[in-house]
Short mmCIF file of C-alpha atoms and ligand atoms in Angstrom, two decimals:
data_model
loop_
_atom_site.label_atom_id
_atom_site.label_comp_id
_atom_site.label_asym_id
_atom_site.label_seq_id
_atom_site.Cartn_x
_atom_site.Cartn_y
_atom_site.Cartn_z
CA UNK A 1 -18.09 -1.25 53.37
CA UNK A 2 -14.38 -0.25 54.11
CA UNK A 3 -12.95 1.19 57.28
CA UNK A 4 -9.61 3.05 57.26
CA UNK A 5 -8.09 3.32 60.73
CA UNK A 6 -5.39 5.98 60.69
CA UNK A 7 -6.97 7.88 57.67
CA UNK A 8 -5.02 11.02 58.50
CA UNK A 9 -1.68 9.53 58.28
CA UNK A 10 0.80 9.42 55.30
CA UNK A 11 -0.59 6.42 53.74
CA UNK A 12 -4.09 6.62 55.14
CA UNK A 13 -4.74 9.99 53.56
CA UNK A 14 -3.96 8.93 50.05
CA UNK A 15 -5.67 5.50 50.58
CA UNK A 16 -8.97 7.20 51.61
CA UNK A 17 -8.87 9.35 48.57
CA UNK A 18 -8.08 6.55 46.19
CA UNK A 19 -10.67 4.11 47.68
CA UNK A 20 -13.47 6.70 47.78
CA UNK A 21 -12.74 7.44 43.99
CA UNK A 22 -13.01 3.79 43.34
CA UNK A 23 -15.89 2.56 45.45
CA UNK A 24 -17.74 5.77 46.21
CA UNK A 25 -17.43 7.96 49.18
CA UNK A 26 -20.23 6.47 51.23
CA UNK A 27 -18.68 3.15 51.09
CA UNK A 28 -15.41 4.27 52.71
CA UNK A 29 -15.48 5.36 56.37
CA UNK A 30 -12.31 7.24 57.40
CA UNK A 31 -11.32 7.35 61.03
CA UNK A 32 -8.43 8.70 63.19
CA UNK A 33 -7.66 9.84 66.56
CA UNK A 34 -8.29 13.40 65.57
CA UNK A 35 -10.05 15.11 62.62
CA UNK A 36 -8.10 15.46 59.38
CA UNK A 37 -7.91 18.37 56.88
CA UNK A 38 -10.91 20.08 55.38
CA UNK A 39 -10.59 18.17 52.22
CA UNK A 40 -10.74 14.73 53.90
CA UNK A 41 -13.41 15.88 56.24
CA UNK A 42 -15.70 17.06 53.24
CA UNK A 43 -14.91 13.95 51.19
CA UNK A 44 -17.16 11.46 53.11
CA UNK A 45 -18.03 9.74 56.41
CA UNK A 46 -15.49 10.29 59.28
CA UNK A 47 -15.22 8.77 62.76
CA UNK A 48 -12.99 9.99 65.61
CA UNK A 49 -11.62 6.52 66.72
CA UNK A 50 -8.92 5.44 69.12
CA UNK A 51 -7.43 2.37 67.44
CA UNK A 52 -6.36 1.00 70.92
CA UNK A 53 -9.93 0.96 72.23
CA UNK A 54 -11.42 -2.37 71.34
CA UNK A 55 -15.10 -1.36 72.06
CA UNK A 56 -14.76 1.86 70.15
CA UNK A 57 -13.41 -0.07 67.12
CA UNK A 58 -16.00 -2.67 67.43
CA UNK A 59 -18.80 -0.07 67.63
CA UNK A 60 -17.71 1.70 64.45
CA UNK A 61 -17.44 -1.75 62.70
CA UNK A 62 -20.92 -2.86 63.71
CA UNK A 63 -22.59 0.51 63.15
CA UNK A 64 -21.26 1.03 59.52
CA UNK A 65 -21.50 -2.75 58.73
CA UNK A 66 -17.72 -2.87 57.83
CA UNK A 67 -16.44 -5.77 55.78
CA UNK A 68 -12.88 -4.64 55.13
CA UNK A 69 -10.48 -2.81 57.46
CA UNK A 70 -7.20 -1.10 56.46
CA UNK A 71 -5.39 -0.66 59.76
CA UNK A 72 -2.99 2.28 58.87
CA UNK A 73 -2.49 3.64 62.37
CA UNK A 74 1.01 3.24 63.77
CA UNK A 75 3.86 5.12 65.57
CA UNK A 76 6.86 5.23 63.07
CA UNK A 77 10.45 4.46 63.76
CA UNK A 78 11.88 7.85 64.99
CA UNK A 79 9.07 8.71 67.23
CA UNK A 80 8.76 5.17 68.73
CA UNK A 81 12.50 5.43 69.76
CA UNK A 82 11.31 8.37 71.86
CA UNK A 83 8.24 6.72 73.28
CA UNK A 84 8.85 2.91 73.11
CA UNK A 85 5.98 1.61 75.23
CA UNK A 86 3.46 4.02 73.53
CA UNK A 87 4.71 2.96 70.20
CA UNK A 88 4.56 -0.88 71.15
CA UNK A 89 1.05 -0.45 72.55
CA UNK A 90 -0.38 1.48 69.59
CA UNK A 91 1.20 -0.69 67.03
CA UNK A 92 0.30 -4.03 68.74
CA UNK A 93 -3.12 -3.42 70.57
CA UNK A 94 -4.65 -2.00 67.45
CA UNK A 95 -3.66 -4.95 65.39
CA UNK A 96 -4.90 -7.43 67.99
CA UNK A 97 -8.42 -5.55 68.07
CA UNK A 98 -8.73 -5.92 64.28
CA UNK A 99 -7.57 -9.45 64.11
CA UNK A 100 -10.04 -10.52 66.86
CA UNK A 101 -12.87 -8.79 65.12
CA UNK A 102 -11.90 -10.89 62.01
CA UNK A 103 -11.59 -13.96 64.21
CA UNK A 104 -15.09 -13.37 65.48
CA UNK A 105 -16.34 -13.02 61.92
CA UNK A 106 -17.28 -9.35 62.56
CA UNK A 107 -15.18 -8.26 59.46
CA UNK A 108 -14.18 -10.41 56.52
CA UNK A 109 -10.66 -8.98 55.46
CA UNK A 110 -7.78 -7.06 57.00
CA UNK A 111 -5.02 -5.05 55.46
CA UNK A 112 -2.06 -4.45 57.83
CA UNK A 113 1.11 -2.60 56.81
CA UNK A 114 4.48 -4.00 57.70
CA UNK A 115 7.91 -2.32 56.91
CA UNK A 116 11.44 -2.97 55.76
CA UNK A 117 12.06 -1.96 59.41
CA UNK A 118 11.51 -5.64 60.29
CA UNK A 119 15.00 -6.22 59.05
CA UNK A 120 18.01 -5.49 61.40
CA UNK A 121 21.72 -4.99 61.27
CA UNK A 122 22.35 -8.85 60.69
CA UNK A 123 20.06 -8.93 57.60
CA UNK A 124 21.76 -9.18 54.09
CA UNK A 125 21.56 -5.48 52.94
CA UNK A 126 21.46 -5.89 49.25
CA UNK A 127 18.35 -7.43 47.55
CA UNK A 128 17.24 -8.52 51.01
CA UNK A 129 15.28 -11.83 50.51
CA UNK A 130 11.66 -12.50 51.46
CA UNK A 131 12.88 -15.03 54.17
CA UNK A 132 16.06 -14.12 55.98
CA UNK A 133 17.60 -13.25 59.34
CA UNK A 134 15.48 -10.58 61.06
CA UNK A 135 16.86 -8.90 64.19
CA UNK A 136 15.24 -5.48 64.20
CA UNK A 137 16.88 -3.05 66.51
CA UNK A 138 14.05 -0.55 66.75
CA UNK A 139 10.87 -0.45 68.69
CA UNK A 140 8.96 -0.04 65.40
CA UNK A 141 10.77 -2.88 63.71
CA UNK A 142 10.10 -5.22 66.62
CA UNK A 143 6.50 -4.31 66.69
CA UNK A 144 6.21 -5.00 62.87
CA UNK A 145 8.09 -8.22 63.05
CA UNK A 146 5.75 -9.38 66.04
CA UNK A 147 2.69 -8.10 64.17
CA UNK A 148 3.68 -10.27 61.11
CA UNK A 149 3.97 -13.35 63.25
CA UNK A 150 0.48 -12.72 64.70
CA UNK A 151 -1.08 -12.11 61.28
CA UNK A 152 0.41 -15.44 60.01
CA UNK A 153 -0.88 -17.12 63.29
CA UNK A 154 -4.42 -15.71 62.97
CA UNK A 155 -4.45 -16.94 59.22
CA UNK A 156 -3.23 -20.41 60.12
CA UNK A 157 -5.20 -20.95 63.37
CA UNK A 158 -8.53 -19.00 62.70
CA UNK A 159 -8.59 -18.58 58.93
CA UNK A 160 -8.45 -14.83 59.23
CA UNK A 161 -7.98 -13.23 55.73
CA UNK A 162 -5.20 -10.76 56.60
CA UNK A 163 -2.85 -9.45 54.06
CA UNK A 164 0.32 -7.40 54.52
CA UNK A 165 3.15 -5.80 52.58
CA UNK A 166 6.56 -4.54 53.99
CA UNK A 167 6.59 -0.98 52.71
CA UNK A 168 9.82 0.71 52.10
CA UNK A 169 10.19 4.53 52.92
CA UNK A 170 7.26 6.11 51.26
CA UNK A 171 7.38 9.53 49.57
CA UNK A 172 4.18 11.70 48.95
CA UNK A 173 3.40 15.39 48.56
CA UNK A 174 -0.08 15.32 50.03
CA UNK A 175 1.04 14.97 53.66
CA UNK A 176 4.00 16.67 55.61
CA UNK A 177 6.92 14.59 56.64
CA UNK A 178 6.07 12.62 59.99
CA UNK A 179 8.17 10.65 62.48
CA UNK A 180 9.83 8.26 59.97
CA UNK A 181 13.43 7.94 59.46
CA UNK A 182 13.00 7.93 55.60
CA UNK A 183 10.92 11.22 55.90
CA UNK A 184 14.09 13.14 54.98
CA UNK A 185 13.26 12.09 51.44
CA UNK A 186 9.78 14.12 51.69
CA UNK A 187 11.22 17.09 53.53
CA UNK A 188 14.07 17.61 51.14
CA UNK A 189 11.55 18.62 48.32
CA UNK A 190 9.85 21.05 50.59
CA UNK A 191 13.09 22.68 51.75
CA UNK A 192 14.52 22.68 48.04
CA UNK A 193 11.59 24.78 46.92
CA UNK A 194 11.45 26.93 50.04
CA UNK A 195 15.09 27.59 50.85
CA UNK A 196 17.06 26.04 48.06
CA UNK A 197 18.99 24.11 50.66
CA UNK A 198 18.52 21.19 53.03
CA UNK A 199 20.28 20.08 56.17
CA UNK A 200 20.06 16.38 56.07
CA UNK A 201 19.86 14.12 59.27
CA UNK A 202 21.31 11.19 57.39
CA UNK A 203 24.85 10.81 55.83
CA UNK A 204 25.22 11.36 52.06
CA UNK A 205 25.75 7.58 51.34
CA UNK A 206 22.84 6.31 53.34
CA UNK A 207 21.08 4.16 50.84
CA UNK A 208 17.52 3.10 51.58
CA UNK A 209 14.73 1.29 49.86
CA UNK A 210 12.07 3.86 49.00
CA UNK A 211 8.76 4.03 46.82
CA UNK A 212 6.59 6.90 45.57
CA UNK A 213 3.06 6.81 47.19
CA UNK A 214 1.25 6.01 43.97
CA UNK A 215 3.17 2.72 43.74
CA UNK A 216 2.42 2.02 47.41
CA UNK A 217 -1.27 2.54 46.91
CA UNK A 218 -1.38 0.33 43.86
CA UNK A 219 0.32 -2.56 45.85
CA UNK A 220 -2.06 -2.04 48.74
CA UNK A 221 -5.36 -2.25 46.67
CA UNK A 222 -3.77 -5.03 44.56
CA UNK A 223 -2.93 -7.33 47.28
CA UNK A 224 -6.54 -6.66 48.87
CA UNK A 225 -8.33 -7.44 45.59
CA UNK A 226 -6.39 -10.58 44.69
CA UNK A 227 -8.07 -13.95 45.21
CA UNK A 228 -7.22 -15.32 48.60
CA UNK A 229 -5.51 -18.46 47.18
CA UNK A 230 -2.93 -16.28 45.51
CA UNK A 231 -1.74 -14.75 48.75
CA UNK A 232 0.74 -17.51 49.64
CA UNK A 233 2.59 -15.40 52.33
CA UNK A 234 0.54 -14.49 55.34
CA UNK A 235 3.16 -12.76 57.40
CA UNK A 236 4.16 -9.93 54.96
CA UNK A 237 5.40 -9.55 51.31
CA UNK A 238 8.60 -7.72 50.55
CA UNK A 239 7.94 -4.77 48.35
CA UNK A 240 10.49 -2.94 46.32
CA UNK A 241 10.60 0.10 44.00
CA UNK A 242 13.63 2.43 44.08
CA UNK A 243 16.85 2.67 46.34
CA UNK A 244 18.72 5.86 46.65
CA UNK A 245 20.67 7.92 49.05
CA UNK A 246 20.71 11.61 50.00
CA UNK A 247 23.42 12.47 47.46
CA UNK A 248 21.41 10.84 44.67
CA UNK A 249 18.13 12.42 45.47
CA UNK A 250 19.96 15.78 45.63
CA UNK A 251 21.31 15.08 42.13
CA UNK A 252 17.71 14.36 40.95
CA UNK A 253 16.46 17.66 42.41
CA UNK A 254 19.33 19.62 41.00
CA UNK A 255 18.14 18.72 37.54
CA UNK A 256 15.17 21.08 38.25
CA UNK A 257 16.83 23.44 40.86
CA UNK A 258 20.51 23.71 39.91
CA UNK A 259 21.21 25.92 42.81
CA UNK A 260 19.97 23.54 45.36
CA UNK A 261 22.55 22.40 47.95
CA UNK A 262 22.49 19.88 50.81
CA UNK A 263 24.59 19.67 53.87
CA UNK A 264 24.70 16.71 56.38
CA UNK A 265 24.16 16.76 60.17
CA UNK A 266 23.36 13.06 61.08
CA UNK A 267 21.43 12.49 64.26
CA UNK A 268 20.00 9.54 66.18
CA UNK A 269 18.12 8.54 63.07
CA UNK A 270 21.41 7.46 61.42
CA UNK A 271 21.64 4.40 63.56
CA UNK A 272 18.01 3.55 62.62
CA UNK A 273 18.85 3.88 58.92
CA UNK A 274 22.12 1.99 59.25
CA UNK A 275 20.15 -1.09 60.70
CA UNK A 276 17.90 -1.22 57.63
CA UNK A 277 18.48 -2.96 54.15
CA UNK A 278 19.65 -0.85 51.05
CA UNK A 279 17.58 -2.81 48.64
CA UNK A 280 14.83 -5.44 48.60
CA UNK A 281 14.02 -8.54 46.58
CA UNK A 282 10.23 -8.54 45.93
CA UNK A 283 9.98 -11.35 43.40
CA UNK A 284 7.51 -13.34 45.43
CA UNK A 285 5.00 -10.46 45.37
CA UNK A 286 5.57 -10.24 41.53
CA UNK A 287 4.97 -13.98 41.21
CA UNK A 288 2.14 -14.43 43.49
CA UNK A 289 -0.17 -11.36 42.81
CA UNK A 290 1.45 -9.59 39.92
CA UNK A 291 3.07 -6.68 41.77
CA UNK A 292 5.35 -4.32 39.71
CA UNK A 293 6.57 -0.89 40.68
CA UNK A 294 6.34 1.95 38.16
CA UNK A 295 7.80 5.30 39.39
CA UNK A 296 11.54 5.99 39.06
CA UNK A 297 13.55 8.53 41.24
CA UNK A 298 13.58 11.10 38.58
CA UNK A 299 9.74 10.65 37.81
CA UNK A 300 9.04 10.97 41.48
CA UNK A 301 11.17 14.25 41.78
CA UNK A 302 9.35 15.69 38.90
CA UNK A 303 5.90 14.86 40.36
CA UNK A 304 6.93 16.18 43.86
CA UNK A 305 8.31 19.41 42.79
CA UNK A 306 5.33 20.01 40.27
CA UNK A 307 2.84 19.40 43.12
CA UNK A 308 4.70 21.45 45.80
CA UNK A 309 5.97 24.32 43.74
CA UNK A 310 2.86 26.52 44.28
CA UNK A 311 3.22 26.14 48.08
CA UNK A 312 6.40 28.10 48.25
C1 VAH B 1 9.83 5.01 58.96
N1 VAH B 1 8.53 5.59 56.98
O1 VAH B 1 10.67 5.60 58.57
C2 VAH B 1 8.77 4.51 57.95
C3 VAH B 1 8.99 3.29 57.29
C4 VAH B 1 10.83 1.93 56.21
C5 VAH B 1 10.41 3.18 56.86
O2 VAH B 1 8.66 2.21 58.02
O3 VAH B 1 9.63 4.68 60.07
#
């Protein structure tokens, strides 16, 4: 059986739906610190679970006879800058609990998400390599870089089968924008439909690596279903799909809503975005386990607007 920790989050919400469709709803236990929306709660077994409480996590794992854990709970970049110690504790304690359950053979396999936030201001910004200088300047990035080191250590020292990808900014219509710096690219679609204008907290030319959620879910399931021998990188794989800036996503939206306008009021999140790469080299994920992104910026814009239109 599968346990998703953080099932109400941006990725967790869609991962729960996908895995329940694939394996059957009773095989996928959703959990989060608080209940999710009606659709999620009605779609299969749910546990209120504090990912930082080892005994609580162990109890759910044992009671449901869990074999695979997707640890999707985390505090994202912008929020973690407001609450550094809470962000560090949540992101790290939850990882240690799951890695230790795997070390003790109480679970067989772990998925843990890293992020392009592990890269910092000194990292090459274009086609960022899999292995390169990484001096992250955000709490979130530091926690993801440290988490990657621990994943690789538990694999090498204890044989823990943990797999990880460095997600770019993820865009989806099923959850509202959260505490991410890249979440401007989610909010802009809602605002385009509701107000036909958007005040962007990043500058027009701020290019960031992004990905539509369907691609991210495919990458997640694909790396987890690959034979262990194929997963040669056990800290975390670079993932790449699309790179764009606020000006470019605006042009994409204007193909559907010509009167849409954007204005710019950069805030503290500009410094976070400026510390991250603009584009990512994911050739090792392509080679090792056959990863390939599919959705372009214009395809994503059409999907987002088509699925949000009736909300506004
Ligand atoms: C964030 N969406 O903005 C996340 C992600 C690369 C960005 O890690 O914090």
